PDB file of C-alpha atoms in Angstrom:
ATOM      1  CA  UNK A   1      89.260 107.263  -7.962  1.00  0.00           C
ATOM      2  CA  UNK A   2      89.306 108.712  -4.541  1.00  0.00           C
ATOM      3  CA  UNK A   3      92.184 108.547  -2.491  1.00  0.00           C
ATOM      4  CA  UNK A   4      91.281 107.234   1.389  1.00  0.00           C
ATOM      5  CA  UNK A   5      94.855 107.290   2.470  1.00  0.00           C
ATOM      6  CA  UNK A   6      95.444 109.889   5.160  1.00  0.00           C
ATOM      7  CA  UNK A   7      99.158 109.671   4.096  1.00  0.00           C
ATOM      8  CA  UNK A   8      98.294 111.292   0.626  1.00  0.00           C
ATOM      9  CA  UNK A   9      96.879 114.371   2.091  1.00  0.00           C
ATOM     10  CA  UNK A  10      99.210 117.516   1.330  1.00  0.00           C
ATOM     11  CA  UNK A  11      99.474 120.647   3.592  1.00  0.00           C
ATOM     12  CA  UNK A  12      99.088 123.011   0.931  1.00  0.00           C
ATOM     13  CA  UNK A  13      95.932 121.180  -0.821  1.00  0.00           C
ATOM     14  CA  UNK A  14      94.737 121.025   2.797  1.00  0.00           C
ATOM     15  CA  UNK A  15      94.752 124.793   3.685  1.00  0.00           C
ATOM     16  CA  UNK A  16      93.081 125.714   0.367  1.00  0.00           C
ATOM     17  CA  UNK A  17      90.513 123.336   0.713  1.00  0.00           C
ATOM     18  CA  UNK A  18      89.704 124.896   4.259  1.00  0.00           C
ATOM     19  CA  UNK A  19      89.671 128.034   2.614  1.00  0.00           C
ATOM     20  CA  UNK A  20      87.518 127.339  -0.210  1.00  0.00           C
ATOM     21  CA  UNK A  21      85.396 124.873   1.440  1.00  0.00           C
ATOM     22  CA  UNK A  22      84.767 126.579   4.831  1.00  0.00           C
ATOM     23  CA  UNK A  23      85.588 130.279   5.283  1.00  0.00           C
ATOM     24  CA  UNK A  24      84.547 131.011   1.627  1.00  0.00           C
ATOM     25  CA  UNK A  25      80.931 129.293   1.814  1.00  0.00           C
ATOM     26  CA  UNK A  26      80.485 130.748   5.256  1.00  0.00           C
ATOM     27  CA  UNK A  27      80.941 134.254   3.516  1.00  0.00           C
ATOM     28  CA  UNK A  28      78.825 134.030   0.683  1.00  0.00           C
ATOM     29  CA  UNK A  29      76.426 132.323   2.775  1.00  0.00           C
ATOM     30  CA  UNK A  30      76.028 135.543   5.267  1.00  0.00           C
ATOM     31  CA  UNK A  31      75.852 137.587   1.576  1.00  0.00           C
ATOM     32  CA  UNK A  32      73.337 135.607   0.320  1.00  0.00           C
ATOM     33  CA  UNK A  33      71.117 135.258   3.517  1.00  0.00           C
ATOM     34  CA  UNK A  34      71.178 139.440   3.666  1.00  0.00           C
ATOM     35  CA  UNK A  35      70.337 139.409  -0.281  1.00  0.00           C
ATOM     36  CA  UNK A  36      67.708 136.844   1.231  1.00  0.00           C
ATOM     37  CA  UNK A  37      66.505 138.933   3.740  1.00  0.00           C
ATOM     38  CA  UNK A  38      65.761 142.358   1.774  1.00  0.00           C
ATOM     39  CA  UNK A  39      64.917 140.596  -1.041  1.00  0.00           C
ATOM     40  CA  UNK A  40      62.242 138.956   0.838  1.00  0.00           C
ATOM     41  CA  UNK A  41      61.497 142.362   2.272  1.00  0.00           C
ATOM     42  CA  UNK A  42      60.021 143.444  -1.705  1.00  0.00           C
ATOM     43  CA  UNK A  43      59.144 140.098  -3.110  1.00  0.00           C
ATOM     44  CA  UNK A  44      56.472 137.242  -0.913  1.00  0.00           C
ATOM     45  CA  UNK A  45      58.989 134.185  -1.559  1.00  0.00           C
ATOM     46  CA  UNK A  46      62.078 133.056  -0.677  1.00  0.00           C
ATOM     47  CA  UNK A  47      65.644 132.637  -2.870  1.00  0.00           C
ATOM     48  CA  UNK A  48      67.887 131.518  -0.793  1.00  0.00           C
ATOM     49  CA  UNK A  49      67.393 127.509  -1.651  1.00  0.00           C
ATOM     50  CA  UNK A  50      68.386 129.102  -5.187  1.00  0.00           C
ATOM     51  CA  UNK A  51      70.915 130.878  -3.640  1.00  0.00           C
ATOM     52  CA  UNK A  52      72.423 128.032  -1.800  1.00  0.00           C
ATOM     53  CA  UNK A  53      72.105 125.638  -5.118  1.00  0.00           C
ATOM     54  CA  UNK A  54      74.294 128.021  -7.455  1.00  0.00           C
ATOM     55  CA  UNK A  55      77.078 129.116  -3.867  1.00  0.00           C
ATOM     56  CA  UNK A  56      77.268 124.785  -4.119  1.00  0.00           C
ATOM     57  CA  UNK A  57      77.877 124.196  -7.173  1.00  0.00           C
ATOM     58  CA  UNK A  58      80.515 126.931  -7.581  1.00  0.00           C
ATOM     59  CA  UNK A  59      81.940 126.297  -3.838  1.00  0.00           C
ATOM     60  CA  UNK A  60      82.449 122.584  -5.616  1.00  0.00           C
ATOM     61  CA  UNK A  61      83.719 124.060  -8.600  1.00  0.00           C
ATOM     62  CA  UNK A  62      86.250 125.987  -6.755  1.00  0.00           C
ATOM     63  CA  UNK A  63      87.433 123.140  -4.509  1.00  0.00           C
ATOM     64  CA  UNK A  64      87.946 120.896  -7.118  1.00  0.00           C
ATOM     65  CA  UNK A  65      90.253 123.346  -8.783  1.00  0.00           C
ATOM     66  CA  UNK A  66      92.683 123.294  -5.134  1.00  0.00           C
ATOM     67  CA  UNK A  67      94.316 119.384  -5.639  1.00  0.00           C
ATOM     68  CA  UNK A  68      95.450 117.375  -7.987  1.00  0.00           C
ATOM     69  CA  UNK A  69      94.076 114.234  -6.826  1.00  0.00           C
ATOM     70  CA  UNK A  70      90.794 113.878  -5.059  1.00  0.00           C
ATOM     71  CA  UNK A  71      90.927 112.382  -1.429  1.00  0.00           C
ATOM     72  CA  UNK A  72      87.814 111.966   0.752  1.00  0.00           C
ATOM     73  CA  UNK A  73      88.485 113.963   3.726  1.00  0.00           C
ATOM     74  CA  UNK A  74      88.273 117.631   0.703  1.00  0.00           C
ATOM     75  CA  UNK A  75      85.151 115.758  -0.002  1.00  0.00           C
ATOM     76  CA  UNK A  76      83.890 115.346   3.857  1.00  0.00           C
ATOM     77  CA  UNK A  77      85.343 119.032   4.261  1.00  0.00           C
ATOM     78  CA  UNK A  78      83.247 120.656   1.845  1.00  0.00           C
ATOM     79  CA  UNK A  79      79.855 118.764   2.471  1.00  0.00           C
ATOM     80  CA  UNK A  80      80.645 120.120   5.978  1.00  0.00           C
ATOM     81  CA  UNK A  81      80.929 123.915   5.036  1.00  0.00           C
ATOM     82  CA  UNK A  82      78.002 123.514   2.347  1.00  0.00           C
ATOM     83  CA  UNK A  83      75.044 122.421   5.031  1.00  0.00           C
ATOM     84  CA  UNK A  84      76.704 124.676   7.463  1.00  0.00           C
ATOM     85  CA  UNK A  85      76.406 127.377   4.570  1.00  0.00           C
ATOM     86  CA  UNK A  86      72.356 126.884   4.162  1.00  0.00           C
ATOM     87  CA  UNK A  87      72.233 126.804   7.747  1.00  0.00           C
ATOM     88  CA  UNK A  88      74.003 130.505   7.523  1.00  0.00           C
ATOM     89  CA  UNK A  89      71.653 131.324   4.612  1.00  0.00           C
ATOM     90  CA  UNK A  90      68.237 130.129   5.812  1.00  0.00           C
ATOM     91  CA  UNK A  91      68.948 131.678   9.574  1.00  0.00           C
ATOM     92  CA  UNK A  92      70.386 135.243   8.828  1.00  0.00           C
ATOM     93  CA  UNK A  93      66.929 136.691   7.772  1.00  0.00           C
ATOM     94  CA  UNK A  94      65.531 135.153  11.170  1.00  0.00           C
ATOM     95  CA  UNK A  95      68.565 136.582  12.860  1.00  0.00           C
ATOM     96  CA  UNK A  96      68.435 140.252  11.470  1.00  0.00           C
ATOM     97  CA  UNK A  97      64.432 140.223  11.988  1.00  0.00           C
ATOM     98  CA  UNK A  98      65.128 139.572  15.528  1.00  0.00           C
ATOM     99  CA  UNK A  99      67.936 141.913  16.197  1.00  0.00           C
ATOM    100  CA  UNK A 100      65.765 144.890  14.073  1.00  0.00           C
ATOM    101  CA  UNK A 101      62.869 144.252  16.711  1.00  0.00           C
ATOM    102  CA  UNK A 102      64.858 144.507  19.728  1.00  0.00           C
ATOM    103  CA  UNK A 103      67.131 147.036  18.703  1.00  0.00           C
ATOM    104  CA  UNK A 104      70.180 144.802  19.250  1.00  0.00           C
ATOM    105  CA  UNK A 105      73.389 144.590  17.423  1.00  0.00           C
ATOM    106  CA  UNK A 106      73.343 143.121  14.279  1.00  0.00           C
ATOM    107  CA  UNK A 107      76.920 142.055  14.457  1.00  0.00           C
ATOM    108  CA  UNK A 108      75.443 138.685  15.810  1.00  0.00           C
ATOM    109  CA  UNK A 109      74.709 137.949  11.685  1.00  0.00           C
ATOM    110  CA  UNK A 110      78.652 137.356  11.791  1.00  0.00           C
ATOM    111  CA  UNK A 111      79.085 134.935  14.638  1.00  0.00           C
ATOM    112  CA  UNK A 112      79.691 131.820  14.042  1.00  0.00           C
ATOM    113  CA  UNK A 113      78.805 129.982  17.402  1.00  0.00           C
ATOM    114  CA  UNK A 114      75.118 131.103  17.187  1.00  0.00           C
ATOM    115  CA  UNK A 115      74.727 129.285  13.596  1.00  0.00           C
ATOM    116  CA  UNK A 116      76.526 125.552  15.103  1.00  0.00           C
ATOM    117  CA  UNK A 117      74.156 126.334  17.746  1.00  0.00           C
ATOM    118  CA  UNK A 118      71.258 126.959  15.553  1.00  0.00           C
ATOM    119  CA  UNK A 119      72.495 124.038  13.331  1.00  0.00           C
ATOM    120  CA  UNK A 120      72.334 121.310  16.472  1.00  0.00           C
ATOM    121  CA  UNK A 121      68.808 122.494  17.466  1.00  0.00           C
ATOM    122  CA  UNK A 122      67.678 121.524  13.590  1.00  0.00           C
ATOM    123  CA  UNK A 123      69.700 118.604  13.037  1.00  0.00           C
ATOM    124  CA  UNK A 124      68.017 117.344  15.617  1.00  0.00           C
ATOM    125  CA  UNK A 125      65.760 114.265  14.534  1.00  0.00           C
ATOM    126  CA  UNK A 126      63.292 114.885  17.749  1.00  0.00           C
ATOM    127  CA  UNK A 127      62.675 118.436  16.653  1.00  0.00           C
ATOM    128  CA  UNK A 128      61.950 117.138  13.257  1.00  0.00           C
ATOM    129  CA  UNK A 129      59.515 114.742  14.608  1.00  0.00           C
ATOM    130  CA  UNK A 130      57.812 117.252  17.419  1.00  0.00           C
ATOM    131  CA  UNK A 131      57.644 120.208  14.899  1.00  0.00           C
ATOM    132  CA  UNK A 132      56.875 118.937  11.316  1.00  0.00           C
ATOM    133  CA  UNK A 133      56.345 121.262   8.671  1.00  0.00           C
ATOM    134  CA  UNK A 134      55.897 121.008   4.935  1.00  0.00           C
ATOM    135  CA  UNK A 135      58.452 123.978   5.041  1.00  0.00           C
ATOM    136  CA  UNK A 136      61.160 121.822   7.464  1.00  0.00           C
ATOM    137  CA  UNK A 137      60.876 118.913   4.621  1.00  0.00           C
ATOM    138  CA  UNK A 138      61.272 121.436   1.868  1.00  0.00           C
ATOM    139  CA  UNK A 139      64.368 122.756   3.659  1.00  0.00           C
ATOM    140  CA  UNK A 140      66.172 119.272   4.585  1.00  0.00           C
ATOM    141  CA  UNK A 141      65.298 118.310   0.801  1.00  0.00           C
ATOM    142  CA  UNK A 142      67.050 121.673  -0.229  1.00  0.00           C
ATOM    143  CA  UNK A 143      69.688 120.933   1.718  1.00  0.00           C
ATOM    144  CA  UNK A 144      70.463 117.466   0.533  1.00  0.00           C
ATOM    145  CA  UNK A 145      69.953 118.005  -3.105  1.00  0.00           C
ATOM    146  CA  UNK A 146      72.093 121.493  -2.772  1.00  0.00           C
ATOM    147  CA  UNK A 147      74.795 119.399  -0.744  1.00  0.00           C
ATOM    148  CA  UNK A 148      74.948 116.297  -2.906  1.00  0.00           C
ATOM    149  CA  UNK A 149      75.795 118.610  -6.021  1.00  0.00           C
ATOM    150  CA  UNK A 150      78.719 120.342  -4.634  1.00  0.00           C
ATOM    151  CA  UNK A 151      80.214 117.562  -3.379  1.00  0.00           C
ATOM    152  CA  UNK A 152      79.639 115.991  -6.697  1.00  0.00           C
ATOM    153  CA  UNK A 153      81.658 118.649  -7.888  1.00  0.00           C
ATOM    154  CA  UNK A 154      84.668 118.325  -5.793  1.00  0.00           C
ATOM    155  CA  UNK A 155      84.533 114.679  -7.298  1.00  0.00           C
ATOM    156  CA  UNK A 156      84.903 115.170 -10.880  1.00  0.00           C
ATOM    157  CA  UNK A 157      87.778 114.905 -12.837  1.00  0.00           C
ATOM    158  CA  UNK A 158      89.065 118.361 -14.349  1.00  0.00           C
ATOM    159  CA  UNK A 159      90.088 118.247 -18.090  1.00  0.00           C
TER     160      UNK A 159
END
């Protein structure tokens, strides 16, 4: 059973769960979207709703392994730091195609404002509505499904 006690939360479970469920997806997310990117470059499809699937379920995997008894807010904390991670994934090919074309720096791949940023302009419901795309719904839906089984993860008891 999940604990919803804020009382039962432990410093040490705490920190590792930030690490595992934020800094580490936000890392392999910025890997995968540049194995994204060039692989992209040679091949006419996308992988990184593959990508994102398989960094979830072992992001969820890894979480799970940090406490000894689950409590929502690791839960809330890692479906946090998985959409932020497909935001990561699905905007650094967008974000190094840009920066090759104008000859900027691509050091912008590993800032973390412009992603929130990028994340608010797609979260948001009007632009959904204004600028609907087969591609935006296949996105979202790879988002959810990619989301719901990490988190699923964190959830399950370890024997």
């Amino acid at each position: 059973m999940i604990d919803h006690r804020l009382r039962n939360i432990r410093l040490k479970d705490l920190f590792f769960v930030l690490l595992y469920g934020l800094v580490l997806p936000y890392v392999f997310g910025i890997v995968a979207g540049f194995a994204d990117y060039y692989f992209s470059g040679m091949l006419p499809i996308s992988i990184g709703a593959m990508l994102f699937w398989i960094i979830a379920l072992y992001v969820g995997d890894a979480v799970r392994k940090q406490y000894e008894d689950p409590h929502l807010l690791y839960t809330i904390i890692t479906g946090i730091g998985l959409v932020l991670t497909a935001v990561v994934i699905y905007t650094v090919p967008y974000v190094l195609t840009i920066a090759i074309a104008n000859e900027e720096s691509r050091l912008l791949v590993f800032h973390p404002a412009f992603y929130l940023m990028y994340a608010t302009i797609l979260f948001n419901p009007v632009n959904w509505v204004t600028a609907f795309s087969f591609s935006l719904l296949f996105w979202l839906l790879s988002i959810g499904i990619g989301t719901y089984l990490g988190v699923r993860k964190t959830t399950q008891r370890i024997f």
